[in-house]
């Protein structure tokens, strides 16, 4: 155990105020906690003893029904004049469900027979009904399932007098404390008031962590029990760099962390001298450093941190927090805005990667037991061809305004590439017939993030213009470690010999077929892995814009031949722990300032 950990453990024992989790987004903040309860349906069942209690609960339920209907009618009036009528009809359908006699009777019977409180009876009945609709397997009926869930949540919230918490309505500067935050919740945050967040669950490559980095707010995830320890309004310190949260700090803690915060911010400022310098090793190897973005609000950061373009635009965030699917025109406007702002640098747009831990709020995907292995990303697109074509047409149209490339996620084999290419040709033909301009030679690439694709990378390289390695998923699928599960995050190691071997295979396949290879997983922005990636000959690293300057500083101080030496030296080790220790020691020797806190 190193000194730092020892002192942490001592303090945990002493006053139980310090929790250690996974540092998801760097930086230090000190502020007031805001408790976020994300699930209106999570409450305990209350048993009823007397007839009077049962009648009272039935009454509460009826009142909540009336209130829910009033709310929906109000919402409907608001939507009446909108051009697109979909949302209006959805509300109509929900009112019909709310008035359904059978549903009402079922809930009342449940209260009477099971002798349970109204909220639990609503939960019970609507969940049962929603499961029946889901199991019918019909796409139309599955949508009704979403409506039933939504109605159930609304009635329960009204029974309990709870408002659905919407993070965008927080007015005072605060730090969010939650069991979990979905990417949709985080996409809604106002960084003017939300200083950062901490959660019980999650790992470093979960999309919630990725969003925290995108929003440039410090965050610690995987704290296991932070919601039990904190009360709303408590002062907390969040050290996103070290993955530490201190609850109700002492004056001594506050002084120590105010100093650390200052130092950290000073170091950050000093990095800006690298902004306009090339990302080149002292012996002349240039590695392109690009940015990953999730929201168009991040475009200014891309330029501010001196990125050479956007290497990964995760477009699925366009689909979150909305009721209808985005139209081709909406997609087009967004992509045009992005490319016009970033041009003459290139922009790589990744087609939607929904599923896994990124799900739609209302246009629900089918419930799956293993969503990460399910109908997600390109599989979803090749099934819902119209949704896919809408996006392809929009990207093609925006390609008339600058160097746009298309990247396809979650490719598992050749068949998918052939299908994609045929659809892309169809979209091009349509646009030509409609006299709409686009770049006919637009470059297409695939994410290598499934082990099957890595294994046959030599075959796939002949079909596309570039590879982008998604190490977040590649590691998850190769090592069988759920990237959002804090209990196994200790096993999630990019320096596992199997991962290094796969990376070598992919780079060799790409280069011997004359195409470039990028990394766009979180590994690309982590200084510890840089010598390995340089040594392997990766052409491009795409990362959170905030990481670019630090990575550039290190690129400029380590030669390619030193990196080769490090890659070669790794061959002597057999375990990921040995490899990691070796890398840490090497980096600490060369860059004591950057790696000071590493054991
Ligand atoms: C990856 O898997 O490494 C990646 C970049 O994609 P995402 O994190 O969006 O799954
Ligand atoms: Mg991925």
XYZ file of C-alpha atoms and ligand atoms in Angstrom:
610
model
C 0.000 0.000 0.000
C 1.409 3.417 -0.834
C 1.460 6.373 1.532
C -1.431 8.106 -0.089
C -3.730 5.079 0.205
C -2.594 4.456 3.768
C -3.487 7.951 4.792
C -6.853 7.655 3.008
C -7.700 4.449 4.823
C -6.695 5.929 8.124
C -9.047 8.825 7.583
C -11.892 6.608 6.426
C -11.559 4.628 9.671
C -11.260 7.746 11.753
C -14.358 9.641 10.701
C -15.882 7.842 7.731
C -16.073 11.087 5.821
C -13.786 10.259 2.960
C -14.893 7.988 0.140
C -12.748 6.634 -2.663
C -14.221 5.946 -6.100
C -13.193 6.228 -9.725
C -12.005 9.663 -10.849
C -14.141 10.233 -13.933
C -13.380 13.851 -14.737
C -10.414 15.763 -13.302
C -10.375 18.880 -11.154
C -11.228 19.892 -7.622
C -14.461 21.501 -6.454
C -15.823 22.456 -3.066
C -19.559 23.090 -2.797
C -22.991 22.181 -1.482
C -24.552 18.783 -2.218
C -27.796 18.443 -4.150
C -29.420 15.008 -3.778
C -30.869 13.640 -6.992
C -33.450 10.867 -6.722
C -33.851 9.552 -10.211
C -36.581 6.991 -9.816
C -40.115 8.032 -8.922
C -40.999 4.329 -8.831
C -38.528 3.372 -6.112
C -40.287 3.317 -2.774
C -41.106 0.713 -0.202
C -44.450 -1.061 0.010
C -46.709 -0.035 2.872
C -49.120 -2.701 4.206
C -52.613 -1.546 5.122
C -54.341 -2.858 8.228
C -57.822 -1.346 8.388
C -60.732 -0.726 6.023
C -60.342 3.013 6.646
C -56.715 2.898 5.482
C -57.740 1.030 2.342
C -60.413 3.625 1.532
C -57.969 6.403 2.147
C -55.485 4.894 -0.325
C -58.224 4.424 -2.953
C -59.079 8.055 -2.490
C -55.450 9.134 -2.880
C -55.277 7.132 -6.080
C -58.434 8.796 -7.471
C -57.124 12.249 -6.615
C -53.824 11.445 -8.338
C -55.751 10.283 -11.417
C -57.574 13.613 -11.621
C -54.338 15.535 -11.142
C -52.533 13.474 -13.776
C -55.308 14.106 -16.285
C -55.240 17.844 -15.604
C -51.470 17.870 -16.164
C -51.769 15.984 -19.439
C -54.576 18.229 -20.718
C -52.422 21.251 -19.948
C -49.526 19.695 -21.826
C -51.834 18.914 -24.768
C -52.993 22.522 -24.981
C -49.371 23.625 -25.130
C -48.711 21.296 -28.066
C -51.880 22.144 -30.014
C -50.258 24.705 -32.275
C -47.082 22.814 -33.044
C -46.442 21.935 -36.659
C -45.486 18.348 -35.909
C -48.394 16.594 -34.327
C -46.662 13.427 -33.044
C -46.215 14.640 -29.471
C -49.829 15.844 -29.385
C -51.109 12.401 -30.366
C -48.814 10.695 -27.845
C -50.409 12.757 -25.069
C -53.853 11.862 -26.425
C -52.994 8.166 -26.280
C -51.742 8.582 -22.719
C -54.978 10.276 -21.630
C -56.907 7.320 -23.066
C -54.795 4.920 -20.985
C -55.354 7.059 -17.908
C -59.115 6.791 -18.410
C -59.126 3.069 -19.068
C -61.728 1.487 -16.783
C -59.953 -1.846 -16.631
C -56.706 -0.257 -15.511
C -58.467 1.821 -12.850
C -60.416 -1.177 -11.561
C -57.298 -3.345 -11.498
C -55.444 -0.808 -9.383
C -58.328 -0.434 -6.952
C -58.647 -4.236 -6.676
C -54.908 -4.496 -6.004
C -55.155 -1.973 -3.162
C -58.122 -3.884 -1.676
C -56.897 -7.440 -2.141
C -53.190 -7.059 -1.520
C -53.849 -4.425 1.167
C -50.998 -2.237 -0.094
C -50.616 1.512 -0.521
C -51.849 3.259 -3.674
C -48.393 4.025 -5.113
C -47.277 0.396 -4.809
C -50.551 -0.810 -6.344
C -50.087 1.497 -9.345
C -46.509 0.316 -9.726
C -47.560 -3.319 -9.495
C -50.400 -3.055 -11.986
C -48.727 -0.862 -14.596
C -45.510 -2.898 -14.512
C -47.508 -6.109 -15.030
C -49.415 -4.591 -17.913
C -46.337 -3.086 -19.455
C -44.604 -6.481 -19.392
C -47.538 -8.089 -21.239
C -47.311 -5.446 -23.997
C -43.565 -5.840 -24.197
C -43.758 -9.628 -24.524
C -46.240 -9.436 -27.404
C -43.301 -8.583 -29.657
C -45.309 -6.219 -31.855
C -43.536 -2.907 -32.493
C -46.729 -0.833 -32.223
C -47.777 -2.466 -28.967
C -44.278 -2.056 -27.578
C -44.713 1.688 -27.942
C -47.896 1.440 -25.876
C -45.741 -0.155 -23.190
C -43.730 3.078 -22.967
C -46.952 5.048 -22.593
C -48.113 2.769 -19.788
C -44.779 3.132 -17.963
C -44.968 6.865 -18.326
C -48.535 7.010 -17.021
C -47.604 4.767 -14.087
C -44.724 7.058 -13.142
C -46.910 10.144 -13.392
C -49.660 8.743 -11.163
C -47.119 7.532 -8.600
C -45.385 10.909 -8.554
C -48.755 12.570 -7.957
C -49.707 10.147 -5.186
C -46.402 10.775 -3.446
C -46.499 14.487 -4.167
C -43.105 14.138 -5.846
C -42.118 16.197 -8.805
C -39.967 14.456 -11.406
C -36.587 15.976 -10.781
C -35.249 17.773 -13.758
C -31.601 18.686 -13.379
C -31.953 21.569 -15.803
C -34.085 23.401 -13.230
C -31.406 23.592 -10.491
C -30.831 27.259 -9.720
C -28.149 27.308 -7.047
C -24.528 26.338 -7.514
C -24.297 22.737 -6.358
C -22.694 19.331 -6.687
C -25.100 16.562 -7.725
C -25.066 13.437 -5.570
C -26.933 10.527 -7.175
C -27.113 6.775 -7.226
C -26.696 6.976 -10.978
C -27.088 9.567 -13.728
C -28.043 8.522 -17.216
C -26.304 10.139 -20.201
C -29.686 11.786 -20.873
C -29.671 13.343 -17.384
C -26.144 14.644 -17.802
C -26.868 16.042 -21.263
C -29.491 18.207 -19.524
C -27.155 19.765 -16.942
C -26.536 23.473 -16.818
C -22.815 23.767 -16.109
C -23.373 27.347 -14.994
C -24.850 25.967 -11.768
C -23.854 22.305 -11.604
C -20.243 22.309 -10.425
C -19.785 18.547 -10.715
C -21.331 15.231 -9.729
C -20.650 12.098 -7.752
C -22.450 8.765 -8.076
C -22.656 5.368 -6.373
C -22.250 3.434 -9.605
C -20.224 3.662 -12.843
C -16.692 3.236 -14.163
C -14.233 5.485 -15.949
C -15.465 4.648 -19.447
C -19.197 4.733 -18.685
C -20.971 7.298 -20.825
C -21.889 9.269 -17.730
C -18.170 9.678 -16.976
C -17.513 10.609 -20.605
C -20.217 13.285 -20.355
C -18.632 14.736 -17.208
C -15.366 15.163 -19.101
C -17.245 16.651 -22.054
C -18.906 19.180 -19.762
C -15.527 19.881 -18.122
C -16.920 19.409 -14.626
C -15.103 17.328 -11.985
C -16.717 14.008 -11.203
C -16.158 10.833 -9.192
C -18.204 7.711 -9.945
C -18.387 4.212 -8.444
C -18.447 5.496 -4.848
C -20.836 2.679 -3.855
C -22.562 4.436 -0.928
C -22.181 8.176 -1.357
C -25.986 8.717 -1.396
C -26.202 7.137 2.059
C -23.516 9.353 3.523
C -24.496 12.759 2.175
C -27.470 14.962 3.006
C -28.726 17.760 0.780
C -26.906 20.966 1.633
C -23.806 19.252 3.087
C -20.497 20.732 2.032
C -18.456 18.250 0.009
C -15.061 18.278 -1.663
C -14.733 16.417 -4.958
C -11.270 15.550 -6.218
C -11.991 14.189 -9.692
C -8.292 13.693 -10.398
C -7.739 11.313 -7.480
C -11.282 9.899 -7.340
C -11.866 11.113 -3.795
C -14.895 12.707 -2.112
C -14.719 14.294 1.333
C -18.037 14.781 3.063
C -18.562 17.581 5.609
C -14.859 18.512 5.535
C -12.956 19.898 8.489
C -11.288 23.321 8.337
C -8.013 21.480 7.775
C -9.461 19.548 4.807
C -10.784 22.781 3.323
C -7.429 24.493 3.554
C -5.553 21.534 2.068
C -7.949 21.239 -0.874
C -8.171 24.972 -1.586
C -4.401 24.893 -2.023
C -4.523 21.785 -4.215
C -7.245 23.372 -6.335
C -5.114 26.438 -6.951
C -2.089 24.357 -7.927
C -4.156 22.203 -10.243
C -5.615 25.225 -12.015
C -2.174 26.804 -12.344
C -0.800 23.656 -13.993
C -3.734 23.643 -16.397
C -3.045 27.231 -17.423
C 0.643 26.531 -18.075
C -0.275 23.842 -20.582
C -1.730 26.441 -22.932
C 1.757 27.274 -24.201
C 1.529 24.006 -26.182
C -1.659 25.003 -27.966
C -0.102 26.167 -31.230
C 2.905 23.831 -31.254
C 2.828 20.696 -33.431
C 2.125 17.314 -31.806
C 5.460 15.893 -32.882
C 8.038 13.746 -31.082
C 11.603 15.174 -30.875
C 12.583 12.720 -33.664
C 9.848 13.976 -35.997
C 6.908 11.547 -35.669
C 3.647 13.425 -35.966
C 0.596 12.006 -34.248
C -2.654 13.820 -34.970
C -4.492 14.928 -31.836
C -8.211 15.384 -32.347
C -11.252 15.888 -30.136
C -14.192 13.700 -29.152
C -17.474 15.540 -28.746
C -20.958 14.612 -27.643
C -22.748 17.971 -27.812
C -22.360 20.904 -30.180
C -21.856 23.145 -27.154
C -18.354 21.637 -27.018
C -17.259 23.072 -30.366
C -15.565 26.065 -28.770
C -13.511 23.749 -26.510
C -12.307 21.853 -29.588
C -10.687 25.009 -30.905
C -9.705 26.370 -27.499
C -7.532 23.307 -26.759
C -5.962 23.291 -30.222
C -7.455 20.054 -31.626
C -6.666 19.204 -35.252
C -10.326 18.443 -35.891
C -12.986 16.164 -34.465
C -12.080 12.475 -34.467
C -15.336 11.255 -32.932
C -18.683 12.994 -32.855
C -21.039 10.757 -30.837
C -24.274 11.714 -32.601
C -26.556 9.560 -30.460
C -26.760 12.485 -28.055
C -28.914 14.255 -30.679
C -31.563 11.592 -29.976
C -31.631 11.849 -26.191
C -34.074 13.980 -24.166
C -36.687 14.268 -26.883
C -39.920 12.580 -27.836
C -39.743 12.433 -31.630
C -36.914 11.314 -33.834
C -34.792 14.095 -35.324
C -35.584 14.875 -38.957
C -33.048 14.864 -41.795
C -33.178 18.659 -41.809
C -32.347 18.838 -38.084
C -29.409 16.455 -38.521
C -28.210 18.398 -41.545
C -28.302 21.748 -39.765
C -26.296 20.365 -36.834
C -23.624 18.704 -39.010
C -23.325 21.771 -41.221
C -22.822 23.937 -38.151
C -20.126 21.565 -36.847
C -18.161 21.332 -40.079
C -18.386 25.048 -40.791
C -16.982 25.821 -37.354
C -14.174 23.237 -37.486
C -13.196 23.484 -41.188
C -10.506 23.354 -42.629
C -9.882 20.611 -40.057
C -11.720 17.306 -40.615
C -14.757 16.075 -38.692
C -15.542 12.390 -38.220
C -19.230 11.815 -37.602
C -20.105 8.520 -36.016
C -23.539 7.193 -36.891
C -25.795 6.528 -33.936
C -24.559 4.179 -31.267
C -27.727 3.851 -29.205
C -28.189 1.003 -26.778
C -25.892 -0.236 -24.017
C -25.929 2.525 -21.410
C -27.205 5.121 -23.917
C -30.911 4.723 -24.371
C -33.665 6.887 -25.779
C -35.861 8.622 -23.251
C -39.242 7.965 -24.796
C -38.812 6.169 -28.095
C -37.743 3.142 -26.119
C -35.631 0.346 -27.491
C -36.945 -3.123 -26.774
C -36.059 -4.318 -23.291
C -33.157 -6.738 -23.483
C -31.555 -8.907 -20.832
C -28.076 -8.032 -22.123
C -28.395 -4.666 -23.890
C -24.630 -4.347 -24.313
C -24.716 -7.500 -26.425
C -28.041 -6.608 -27.975
C -29.619 -4.700 -30.797
C -27.460 -1.616 -30.458
C -25.498 0.757 -32.713
C -25.066 -0.500 -36.282
C -27.304 -3.519 -35.608
C -30.159 -1.202 -34.687
C -29.439 0.967 -37.762
C -29.414 -1.974 -40.158
C -32.787 -3.036 -38.769
C -34.325 0.437 -38.670
C -33.068 1.351 -42.109
C -35.189 4.494 -42.391
C -33.725 6.012 -39.244
C -30.244 5.141 -40.525
C -30.841 6.505 -44.030
C -32.125 9.800 -42.601
C -28.812 10.252 -40.838
C -26.691 9.110 -43.789
C -28.435 11.537 -46.152
C -27.885 14.400 -43.712
C -24.173 13.602 -43.258
C -23.715 13.342 -47.025
C -25.413 16.697 -47.570
C -23.220 18.337 -44.919
C -20.129 16.855 -46.605
C -20.490 19.561 -49.265
C -19.256 22.077 -46.653
C -15.907 20.594 -45.570
C -13.930 17.434 -44.871
C -16.500 15.132 -43.297
C -15.858 11.439 -42.725
C -18.354 8.795 -41.602
C -17.559 6.312 -38.870
C -19.683 3.210 -38.203
C -19.815 1.804 -34.666
C -19.908 -1.771 -33.353
C -18.908 -3.523 -36.549
C -18.603 -7.253 -35.950
C -17.911 -8.552 -39.458
C -17.806 -8.089 -43.201
C -21.527 -8.545 -43.875
C -22.381 -5.359 -42.006
C -19.863 -3.356 -44.037
C -21.335 -4.630 -47.305
C -24.856 -3.726 -46.171
C -23.752 -0.270 -45.037
C -22.001 0.412 -48.337
C -25.101 -0.575 -50.305
C -27.270 1.762 -48.201
C -24.760 4.568 -48.567
C -24.830 4.156 -52.358
C -28.633 4.250 -52.260
C -28.528 7.488 -50.287
C -26.021 8.981 -52.740
C -28.222 8.019 -55.719
C -31.253 9.609 -54.101
C -29.404 12.852 -53.423
C -28.062 12.946 -56.992
C -31.607 12.538 -58.339
C -32.816 15.287 -56.029
C -30.003 17.572 -57.195
C -28.587 17.946 -53.695
C -24.831 18.338 -53.426
C -22.506 16.104 -51.415
C -18.952 14.768 -51.536
C -19.152 11.567 -53.623
C -15.716 10.463 -52.325
C -16.534 10.854 -48.657
C -14.213 8.678 -46.554
C -15.761 5.903 -44.525
C -14.260 4.191 -41.506
C -15.248 1.609 -38.933
C -14.874 1.396 -35.200
C -12.797 -1.591 -34.188
C -14.308 -2.316 -30.805
C -15.514 -5.896 -31.034
C -12.863 -8.633 -30.797
C -14.200 -10.369 -33.941
C -13.490 -7.230 -35.979
C -10.015 -6.926 -34.470
C -9.264 -10.537 -35.380
C -10.214 -10.085 -39.043
C -8.931 -6.513 -39.272
C -6.788 -7.490 -42.307
C -9.949 -8.404 -44.243
C -11.943 -5.376 -43.113
C -9.079 -2.976 -43.914
C -9.573 -3.684 -47.618
C -13.132 -2.342 -47.503
C -12.779 0.976 -45.700
C -10.684 4.155 -45.644
C -9.705 4.152 -41.965
C -10.017 2.377 -38.634
C -10.838 3.969 -35.318
C -10.245 1.737 -32.322
C -12.876 2.049 -29.610
C -10.828 0.821 -26.698
C -13.657 1.389 -24.208
C -15.711 -1.346 -25.788
C -12.804 -3.390 -27.119
C -11.559 -3.835 -23.557
C -15.075 -4.474 -22.249
C -15.762 -7.211 -24.799
C -12.297 -8.769 -24.815
C -11.875 -8.994 -21.055
C -15.601 -9.580 -20.369
C -15.755 -6.607 -18.011
C -18.840 -4.426 -17.949
C -17.480 -0.908 -18.393
C -20.158 0.619 -16.155
C -19.864 -1.862 -13.305
C -17.878 -0.414 -10.414
C -17.386 -3.885 -8.873
C -15.188 -5.084 -11.718
C -13.577 -1.774 -12.649
C -10.333 -2.944 -10.972
C -9.983 -5.531 -13.767
C -10.499 -3.019 -16.554
C -6.911 -2.604 -17.676
C -5.845 -1.334 -21.120
C -2.419 -2.848 -20.436
C -3.707 -6.407 -20.374
C -1.410 -8.420 -22.706
C -4.478 -9.505 -24.717
C -5.364 -5.891 -25.447
C -1.799 -4.999 -26.430
C -1.699 -7.985 -28.747
C -5.018 -6.981 -30.346
C -3.846 -3.399 -30.818
C -0.712 -4.666 -32.595
C -2.833 -6.874 -34.895
C -5.128 -3.984 -35.803
C -2.315 -1.513 -36.522
C -0.432 -4.028 -38.668
C -3.600 -4.877 -40.621
C -4.349 -1.203 -41.234
C -0.835 -0.184 -42.241
C -0.156 -3.151 -44.501
C -3.350 -2.217 -46.362
C -2.354 1.431 -46.606
C -4.976 2.910 -44.258
C -4.603 4.977 -41.098
C -5.606 3.924 -37.652
C -6.905 6.099 -34.842
C -7.820 5.466 -31.231
C -10.925 7.235 -29.939
C -11.542 5.380 -26.675
C -10.635 6.974 -23.353
C -7.221 5.282 -23.513
C -6.163 7.883 -26.116
C -6.323 10.747 -23.618
C -4.529 8.997 -20.790
C -0.816 10.011 -20.637
C 0.219 6.681 -19.083
C -0.539 4.808 -22.305
C 0.951 7.316 -24.724
C 4.415 5.682 -25.184
C 2.693 2.399 -26.018
C 0.418 4.033 -28.602
C 3.303 6.006 -30.144
C 5.458 2.887 -30.222
C 2.716 0.916 -31.963
C 2.500 3.606 -34.653
C -1.083 4.802 -34.076
C -1.649 7.717 -36.494
C -4.287 9.652 -34.622
C -5.537 10.005 -31.070
C -8.972 11.423 -30.456
C -9.914 12.399 -26.919
C -11.767 14.735 -24.683
C -10.536 18.222 -25.735
C -9.331 18.961 -22.194
C -6.769 16.142 -22.428
C -5.128 17.348 -25.638
C -2.576 19.805 -24.207
C -1.223 17.412 -21.610
C -0.893 14.653 -24.213
C 0.817 17.068 -26.602
C 3.314 18.090 -23.937
C 4.309 14.442 -23.490
C 4.377 13.700 -27.237
C 6.871 16.553 -27.612
C 9.201 15.140 -24.985
C 9.421 11.449 -25.767
C 11.062 10.160 -28.936
C 9.523 7.537 -31.171
C 12.559 5.317 -30.628
C 12.195 5.586 -26.835
C 8.559 4.554 -27.291
C 9.641 1.585 -29.399
C 11.979 0.622 -26.584
C 9.133 0.766 -24.064
C 6.868 -1.396 -26.243
C 9.669 -3.915 -26.609
C 10.369 -3.912 -22.888
C 6.716 -4.774 -22.215
C 7.353 -8.165 -23.852
C 9.214 -9.323 -20.744
C 6.053 -9.199 -18.606
C 3.197 -11.649 -18.442
C 0.565 -9.890 -16.339
C -1.283 -6.613 -16.730
C -0.217 -5.617 -13.206
C 3.481 -5.979 -14.082
C 2.955 -4.040 -17.302
C 1.128 -1.263 -15.502
C 3.764 -0.975 -12.781
C 6.501 -0.822 -15.385
C 4.708 1.917 -17.334
C 4.071 3.919 -14.180
C 7.714 3.757 -13.165
C 8.905 4.720 -16.650
C 6.570 7.686 -16.819
C 7.319 8.822 -13.294
C 11.030 8.864 -14.153
C 10.480 10.931 -17.277
C 7.626 13.191 -16.149
C 7.761 13.522 -12.356
C 5.417 16.505 -12.339
C 2.609 14.804 -14.282
C 2.885 11.467 -12.518
C 3.594 12.630 -8.993
C 0.381 11.184 -7.554
C 0.851 7.781 -9.128
C 1.999 4.794 -7.080
C -15.262 3.132 -27.487
O -15.973 2.131 -27.329
O -14.058 3.172 -27.172
C -15.828 4.364 -28.059
C -15.082 5.389 -28.383
O -17.179 4.420 -28.203
P -18.191 4.676 -26.999
O -17.382 5.059 -25.803
O -19.126 5.754 -27.448
O -18.855 3.344 -26.855
Mg -17.941 2.027 -28.239
